[in-house]
GROMACS .gro file of C-alpha atoms in nm:
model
  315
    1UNK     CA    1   4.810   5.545  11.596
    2UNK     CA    2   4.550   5.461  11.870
    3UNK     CA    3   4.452   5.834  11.871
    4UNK     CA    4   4.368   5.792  11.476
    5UNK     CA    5   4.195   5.445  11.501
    6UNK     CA    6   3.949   5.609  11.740
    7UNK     CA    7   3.881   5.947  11.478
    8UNK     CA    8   3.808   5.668  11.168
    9UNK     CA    9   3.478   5.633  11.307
   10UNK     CA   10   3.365   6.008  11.256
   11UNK     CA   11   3.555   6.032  10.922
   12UNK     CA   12   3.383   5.706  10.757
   13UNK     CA   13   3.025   5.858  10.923
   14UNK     CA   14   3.129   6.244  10.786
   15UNK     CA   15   3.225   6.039  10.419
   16UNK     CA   16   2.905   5.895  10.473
   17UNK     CA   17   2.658   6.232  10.511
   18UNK     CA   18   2.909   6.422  10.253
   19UNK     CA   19   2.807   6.175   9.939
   20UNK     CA   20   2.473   6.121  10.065
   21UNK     CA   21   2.386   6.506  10.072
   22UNK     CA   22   2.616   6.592   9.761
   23UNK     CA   23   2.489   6.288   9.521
   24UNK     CA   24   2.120   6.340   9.399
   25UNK     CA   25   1.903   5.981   9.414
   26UNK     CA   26   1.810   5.786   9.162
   27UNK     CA   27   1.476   5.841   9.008
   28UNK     CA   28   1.393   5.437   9.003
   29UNK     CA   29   1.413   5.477   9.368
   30UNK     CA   30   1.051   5.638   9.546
   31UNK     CA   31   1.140   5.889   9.759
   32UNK     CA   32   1.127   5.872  10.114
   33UNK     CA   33   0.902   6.087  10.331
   34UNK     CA   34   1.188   6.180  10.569
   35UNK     CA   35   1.544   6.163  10.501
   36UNK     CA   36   1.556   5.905  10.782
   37UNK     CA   37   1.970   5.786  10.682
   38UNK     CA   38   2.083   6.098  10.741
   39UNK     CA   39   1.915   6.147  11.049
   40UNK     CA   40   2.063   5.795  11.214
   41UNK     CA   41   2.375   5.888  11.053
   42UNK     CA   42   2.396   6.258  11.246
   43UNK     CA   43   2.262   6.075  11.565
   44UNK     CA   44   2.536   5.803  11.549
   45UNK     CA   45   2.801   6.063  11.527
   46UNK     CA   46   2.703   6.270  11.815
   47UNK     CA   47   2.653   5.960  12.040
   48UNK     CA   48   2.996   5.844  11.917
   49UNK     CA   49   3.144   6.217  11.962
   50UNK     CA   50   2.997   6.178  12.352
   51UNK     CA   51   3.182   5.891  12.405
   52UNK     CA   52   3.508   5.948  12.262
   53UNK     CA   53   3.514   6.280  12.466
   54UNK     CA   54   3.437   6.091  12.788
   55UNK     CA   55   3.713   5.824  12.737
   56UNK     CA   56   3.943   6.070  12.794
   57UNK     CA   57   3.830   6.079  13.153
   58UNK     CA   58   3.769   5.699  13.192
   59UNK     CA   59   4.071   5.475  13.080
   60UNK     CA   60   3.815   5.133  13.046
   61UNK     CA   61   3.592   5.342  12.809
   62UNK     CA   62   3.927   5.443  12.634
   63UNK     CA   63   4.010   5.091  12.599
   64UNK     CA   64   3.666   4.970  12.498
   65UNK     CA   65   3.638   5.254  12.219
   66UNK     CA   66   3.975   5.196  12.088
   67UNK     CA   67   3.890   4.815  12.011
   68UNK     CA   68   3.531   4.866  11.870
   69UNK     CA   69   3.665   5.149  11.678
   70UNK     CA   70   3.719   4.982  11.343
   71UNK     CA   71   3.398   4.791  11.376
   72UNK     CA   72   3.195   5.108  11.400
   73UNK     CA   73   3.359   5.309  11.095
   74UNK     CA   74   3.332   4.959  10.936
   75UNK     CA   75   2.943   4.956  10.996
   76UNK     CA   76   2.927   5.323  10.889
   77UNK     CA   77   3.117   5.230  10.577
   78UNK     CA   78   2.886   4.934  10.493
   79UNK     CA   79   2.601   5.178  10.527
   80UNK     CA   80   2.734   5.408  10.325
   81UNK     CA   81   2.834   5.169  10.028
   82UNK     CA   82   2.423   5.037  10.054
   83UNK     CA   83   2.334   5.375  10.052
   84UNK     CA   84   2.554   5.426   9.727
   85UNK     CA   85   2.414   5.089   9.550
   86UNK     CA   86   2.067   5.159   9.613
   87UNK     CA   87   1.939   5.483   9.630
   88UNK     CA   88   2.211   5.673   9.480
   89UNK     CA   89   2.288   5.488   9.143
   90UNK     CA   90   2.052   5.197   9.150
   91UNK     CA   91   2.326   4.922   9.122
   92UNK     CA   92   2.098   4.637   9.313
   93UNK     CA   93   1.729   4.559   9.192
   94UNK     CA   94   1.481   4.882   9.319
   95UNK     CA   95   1.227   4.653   9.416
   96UNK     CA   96   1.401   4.418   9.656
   97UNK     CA   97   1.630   4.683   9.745
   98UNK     CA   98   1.472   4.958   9.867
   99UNK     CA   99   1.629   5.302  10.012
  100UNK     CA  100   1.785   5.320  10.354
  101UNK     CA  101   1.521   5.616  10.452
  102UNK     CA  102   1.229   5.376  10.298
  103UNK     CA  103   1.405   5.089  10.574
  104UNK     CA  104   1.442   5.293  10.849
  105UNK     CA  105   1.079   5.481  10.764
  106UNK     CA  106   0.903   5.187  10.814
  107UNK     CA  107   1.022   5.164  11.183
  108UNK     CA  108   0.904   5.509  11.274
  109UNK     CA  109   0.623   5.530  11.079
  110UNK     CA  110   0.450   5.196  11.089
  111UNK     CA  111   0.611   5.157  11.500
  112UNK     CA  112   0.287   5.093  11.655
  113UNK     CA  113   0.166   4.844  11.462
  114UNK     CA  114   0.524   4.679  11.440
  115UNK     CA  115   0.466   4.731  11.857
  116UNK     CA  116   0.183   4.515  11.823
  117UNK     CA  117   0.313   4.238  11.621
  118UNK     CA  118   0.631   4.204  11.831
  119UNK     CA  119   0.377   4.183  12.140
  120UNK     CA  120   0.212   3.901  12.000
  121UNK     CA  121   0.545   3.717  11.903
  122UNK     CA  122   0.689   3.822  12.224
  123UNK     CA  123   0.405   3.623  12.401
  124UNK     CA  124   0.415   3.277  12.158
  125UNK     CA  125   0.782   3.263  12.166
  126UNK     CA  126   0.775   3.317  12.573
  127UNK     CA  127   0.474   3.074  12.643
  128UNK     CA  128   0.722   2.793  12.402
  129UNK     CA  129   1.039   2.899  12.515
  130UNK     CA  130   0.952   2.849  12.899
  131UNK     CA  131   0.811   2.516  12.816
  132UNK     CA  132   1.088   2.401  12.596
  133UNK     CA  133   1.331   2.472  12.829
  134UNK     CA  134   1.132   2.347  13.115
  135UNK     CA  135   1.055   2.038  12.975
  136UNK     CA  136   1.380   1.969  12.829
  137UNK     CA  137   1.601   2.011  13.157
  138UNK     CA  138   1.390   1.783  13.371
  139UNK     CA  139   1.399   1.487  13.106
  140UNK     CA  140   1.765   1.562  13.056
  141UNK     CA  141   1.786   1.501  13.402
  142UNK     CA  142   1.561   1.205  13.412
  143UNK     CA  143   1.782   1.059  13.138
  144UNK     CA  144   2.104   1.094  13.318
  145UNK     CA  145   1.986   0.996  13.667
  146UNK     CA  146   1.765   0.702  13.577
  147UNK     CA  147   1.834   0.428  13.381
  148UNK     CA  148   1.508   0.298  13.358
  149UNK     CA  149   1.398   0.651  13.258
  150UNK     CA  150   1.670   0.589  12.980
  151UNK     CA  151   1.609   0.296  12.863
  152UNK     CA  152   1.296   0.402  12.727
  153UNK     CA  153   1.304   0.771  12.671
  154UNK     CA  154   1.654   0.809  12.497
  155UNK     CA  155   1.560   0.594  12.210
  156UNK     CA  156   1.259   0.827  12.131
  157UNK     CA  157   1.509   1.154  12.209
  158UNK     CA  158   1.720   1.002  11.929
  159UNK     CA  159   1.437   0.932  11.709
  160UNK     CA  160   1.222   1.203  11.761
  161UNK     CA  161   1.466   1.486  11.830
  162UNK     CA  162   1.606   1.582  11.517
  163UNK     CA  163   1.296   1.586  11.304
  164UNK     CA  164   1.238   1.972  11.244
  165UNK     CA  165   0.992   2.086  11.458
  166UNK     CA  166   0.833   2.276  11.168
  167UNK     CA  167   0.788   1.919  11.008
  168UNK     CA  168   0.501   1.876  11.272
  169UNK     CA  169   0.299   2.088  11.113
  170UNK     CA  170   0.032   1.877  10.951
  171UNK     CA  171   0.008   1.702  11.246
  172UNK     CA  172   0.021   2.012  11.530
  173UNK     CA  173  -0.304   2.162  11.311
  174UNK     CA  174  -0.508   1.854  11.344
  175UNK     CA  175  -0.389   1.792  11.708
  176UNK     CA  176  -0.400   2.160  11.852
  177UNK     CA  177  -0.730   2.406  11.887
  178UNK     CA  178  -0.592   2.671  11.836
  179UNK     CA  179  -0.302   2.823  11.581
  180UNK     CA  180  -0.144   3.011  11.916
  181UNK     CA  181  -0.117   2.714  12.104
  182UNK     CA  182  -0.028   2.482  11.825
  183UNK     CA  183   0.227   2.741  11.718
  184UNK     CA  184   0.379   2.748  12.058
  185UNK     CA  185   0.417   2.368  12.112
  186UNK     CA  186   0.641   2.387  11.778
  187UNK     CA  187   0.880   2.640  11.926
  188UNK     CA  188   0.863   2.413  12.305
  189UNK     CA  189   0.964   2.134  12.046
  190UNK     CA  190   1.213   2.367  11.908
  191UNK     CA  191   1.365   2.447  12.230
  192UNK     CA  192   1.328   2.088  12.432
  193UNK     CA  193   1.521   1.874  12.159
  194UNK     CA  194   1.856   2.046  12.215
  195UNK     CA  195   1.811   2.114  12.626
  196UNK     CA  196   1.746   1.755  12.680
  197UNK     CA  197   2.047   1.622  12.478
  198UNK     CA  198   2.311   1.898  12.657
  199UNK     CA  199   2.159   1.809  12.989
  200UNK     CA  200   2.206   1.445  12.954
  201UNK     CA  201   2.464   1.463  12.786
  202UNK     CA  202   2.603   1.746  13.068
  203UNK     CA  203   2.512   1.503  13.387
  204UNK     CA  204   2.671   1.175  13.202
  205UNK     CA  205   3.027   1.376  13.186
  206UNK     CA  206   2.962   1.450  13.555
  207UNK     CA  207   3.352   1.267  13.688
  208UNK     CA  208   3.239   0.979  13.942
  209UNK     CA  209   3.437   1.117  14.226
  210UNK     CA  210   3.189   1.426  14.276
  211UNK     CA  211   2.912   1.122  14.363
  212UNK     CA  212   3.141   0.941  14.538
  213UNK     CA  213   3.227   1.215  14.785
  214UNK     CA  214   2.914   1.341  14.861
  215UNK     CA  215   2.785   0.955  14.945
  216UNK     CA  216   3.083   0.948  15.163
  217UNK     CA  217   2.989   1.291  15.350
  218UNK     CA  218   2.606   1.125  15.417
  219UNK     CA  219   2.459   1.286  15.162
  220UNK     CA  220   2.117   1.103  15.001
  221UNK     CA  221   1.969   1.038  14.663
  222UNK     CA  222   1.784   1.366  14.600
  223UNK     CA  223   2.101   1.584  14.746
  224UNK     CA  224   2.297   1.454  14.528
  225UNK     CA  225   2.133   1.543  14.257
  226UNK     CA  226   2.009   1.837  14.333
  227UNK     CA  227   2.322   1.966  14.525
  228UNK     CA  228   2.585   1.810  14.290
  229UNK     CA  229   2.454   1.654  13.942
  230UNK     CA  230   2.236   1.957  13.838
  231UNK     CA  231   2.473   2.229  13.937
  232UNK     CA  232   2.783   2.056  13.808
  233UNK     CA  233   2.569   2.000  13.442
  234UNK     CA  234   2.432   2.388  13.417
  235UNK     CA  235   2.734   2.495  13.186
  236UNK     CA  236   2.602   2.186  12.944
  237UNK     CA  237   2.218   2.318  13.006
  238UNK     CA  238   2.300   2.679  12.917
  239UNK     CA  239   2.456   2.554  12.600
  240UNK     CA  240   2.104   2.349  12.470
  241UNK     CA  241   1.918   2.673  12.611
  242UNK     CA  242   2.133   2.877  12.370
  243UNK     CA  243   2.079   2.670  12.101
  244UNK     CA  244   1.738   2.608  12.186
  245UNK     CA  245   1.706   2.977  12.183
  246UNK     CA  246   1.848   2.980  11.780
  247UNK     CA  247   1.610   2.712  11.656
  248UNK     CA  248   1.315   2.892  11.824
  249UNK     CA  249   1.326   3.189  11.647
  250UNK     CA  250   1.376   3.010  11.339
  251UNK     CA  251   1.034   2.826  11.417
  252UNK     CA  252   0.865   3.149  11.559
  253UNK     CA  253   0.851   3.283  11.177
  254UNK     CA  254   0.710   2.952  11.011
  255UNK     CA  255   0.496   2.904  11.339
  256UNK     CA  256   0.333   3.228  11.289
  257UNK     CA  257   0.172   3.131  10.971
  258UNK     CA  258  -0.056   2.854  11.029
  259UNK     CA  259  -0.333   3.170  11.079
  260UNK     CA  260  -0.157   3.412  11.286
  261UNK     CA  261  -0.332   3.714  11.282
  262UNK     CA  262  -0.010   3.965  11.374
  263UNK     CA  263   0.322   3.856  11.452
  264UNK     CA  264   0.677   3.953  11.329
  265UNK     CA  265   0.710   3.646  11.127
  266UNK     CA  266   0.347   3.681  10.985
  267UNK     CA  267   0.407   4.041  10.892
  268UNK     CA  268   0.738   3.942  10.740
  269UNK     CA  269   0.539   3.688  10.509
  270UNK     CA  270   0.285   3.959  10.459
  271UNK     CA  271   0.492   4.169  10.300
  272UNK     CA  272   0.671   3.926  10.100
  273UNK     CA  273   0.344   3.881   9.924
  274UNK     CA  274   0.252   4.203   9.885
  275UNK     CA  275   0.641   4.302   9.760
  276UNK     CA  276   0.684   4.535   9.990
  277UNK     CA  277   1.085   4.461  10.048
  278UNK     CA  278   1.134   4.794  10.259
  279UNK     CA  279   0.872   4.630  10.565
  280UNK     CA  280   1.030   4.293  10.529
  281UNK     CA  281   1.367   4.428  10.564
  282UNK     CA  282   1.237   4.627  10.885
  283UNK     CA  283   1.091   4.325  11.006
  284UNK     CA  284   1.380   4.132  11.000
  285UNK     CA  285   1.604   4.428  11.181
  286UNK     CA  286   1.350   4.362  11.448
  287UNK     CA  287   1.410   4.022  11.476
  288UNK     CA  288   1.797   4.066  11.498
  289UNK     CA  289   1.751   4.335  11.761
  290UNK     CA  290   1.509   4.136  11.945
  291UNK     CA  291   1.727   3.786  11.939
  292UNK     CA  292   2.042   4.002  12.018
  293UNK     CA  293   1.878   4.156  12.348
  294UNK     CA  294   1.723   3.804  12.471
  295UNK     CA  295   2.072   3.613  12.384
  296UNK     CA  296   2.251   3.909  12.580
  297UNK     CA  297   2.033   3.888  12.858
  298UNK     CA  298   2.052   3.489  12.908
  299UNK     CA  299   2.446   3.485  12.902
  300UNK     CA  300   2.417   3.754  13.196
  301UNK     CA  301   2.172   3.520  13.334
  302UNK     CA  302   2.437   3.275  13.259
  303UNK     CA  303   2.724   3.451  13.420
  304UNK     CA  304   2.580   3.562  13.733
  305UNK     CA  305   2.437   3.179  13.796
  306UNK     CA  306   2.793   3.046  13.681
  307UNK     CA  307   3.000   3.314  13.816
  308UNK     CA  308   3.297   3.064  13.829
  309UNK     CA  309   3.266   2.969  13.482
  310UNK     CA  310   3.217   3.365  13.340
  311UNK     CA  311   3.394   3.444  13.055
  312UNK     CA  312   3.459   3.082  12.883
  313UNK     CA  313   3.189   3.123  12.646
  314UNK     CA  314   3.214   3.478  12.559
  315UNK     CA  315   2.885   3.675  12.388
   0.00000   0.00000   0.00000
């Protein structure tokens, strides 16, 4: 059973190139320069034929393949079923569905451009990311280790925090010089909201006894919150990073147009306008590939800081 789980994979991809090659496209569809589907179609089977001949040597890869297995002829069947609806008999509307090779042709042949506009994202969402976060942990931390702090910051966090930072538009355009730098305070807004609340919220449900011990063993003011409050609250400040992370990229696409000049979210919009459905669609594979890779990399970040806590929130 195991043996045939791990073969549905190549049979839904092999389903997939048989009706693509035997059934003739639609003529509402434009055709595509390159038959791009069929190409990421071959390429997925060989890489999956590599790795289902190594598993045989390597029991964790066995394992691993075995319980993706259904996902991945799953994925290839969902392809193929698009592929069928669009190109093939023109179920869905042509223009806002385009081809698979008109998706997929847009990220080869348009790749340096896309290049650039990722670039310039890359560098607004960093820049507002790094002060979001930065921002946000140390007045989480002022909150929960000073009252006075408290007293008169929380009531703004409470007020403040959960008005959409793309609601601070007007405002960020009148304030700000520039659109980069006014576009990056709304994704540091985006990020410190959430951060703060976790990390309060994170040092607050810190039990007594932690405090209480270290004051016992000598230890001051600023070691115990260094040593013990901040390090005992990190699985709390990974969780607002995480979601600080979400509601960034969500602000990266409506920060990028108050007069972006490139930008993933700008060229998304861009070709909104000009109906151009096939670059918006590749546009927003880049955003899901891109938010995948930076959420992937801050839960390793996660694990290897909170090596005790690794696996509890899974990614």
């Amino acid at each position: 059973m195991k043996q045939f789980i791990k073969v549905l994979p190549v049979l839904s991809i092999v389903l997939a190139l048989a009706l693509d090659a035997l059934l003739p496209d639609n003529l509402q569809h434009p055709a595509a320069e390159h038959p791009y589907f069929t190409w990421l179609l071959i390429a997925a089977l060989v890489l999956y034929l590599i790795f289902y001949i190594a598993s045989f040597a390597r029991p964790a890869l066995r394992e691993k393949l075995e319980y993706k297995a259904l996902f991945y002829a799953g994925a290839a069947l969902f392809f193929n079923i698009l592929n069928l609806l669009t190109v093939k008999f023109a179920v869905l509307p042509v223009l806002y569905f385009p081809s698979l090779d008109r998706v997929f042709g847009v990220l080869v042949e348009d790749s340096t451009f896309l290049a650039k506009c990722l670039a310039y994202s890359a560098r607004l969402l960093l820049i507002g990311w790094f002060c979001g976060a930065l921002v946000g942990m140390l007045t989480g931390i002022a909150i929960g280790f000073s009252k006075t702090f408290s007293y008169w910051v929380q009531p703004l966090v409470r007020v403040l925090g959960p008005i959409p930072s793309t609601a601070w538009i007007p405002i960020v355009l009148i304030a700000f010089p520039s659109a980069v730098s006014a576009s990056a305070f709304l994704i540091a807004l985006a990020v410190w909201f959430p951060t703060t609340v976790l990390t309060s919220s994170g040092i607050a449900s810190i039990p007594n006894s932690y405090f209480e011990v270290s004051s016992t063993l000598g230890a001051g003011s600023l070691y115990r919150i260094v040593k013990v409050g901040i390090p005992a609250a990190m699985p709390h400040m990974f969780l607002g990073l995480f979601n600080g992370t979400c509601s960034s990229f969500i602000t990266l696409v409506t920060a990028e147009m108050l007069g972006a000049k490139y930008g993933i979210g700008w060229y998304i919009n861009w070709q909104k306008e000009m109906m151009a459905y096939a670059n918006v669609y590749a546009g927003l594979i880049i955003i899901a590939v891109t938010f995948f890779i930076l959420i992937t990399l801050l839960f390793k970040f996660r694990d290897h800081v909170l090596a005790w806590q690794k696996g509890v929130i899974k990614w």
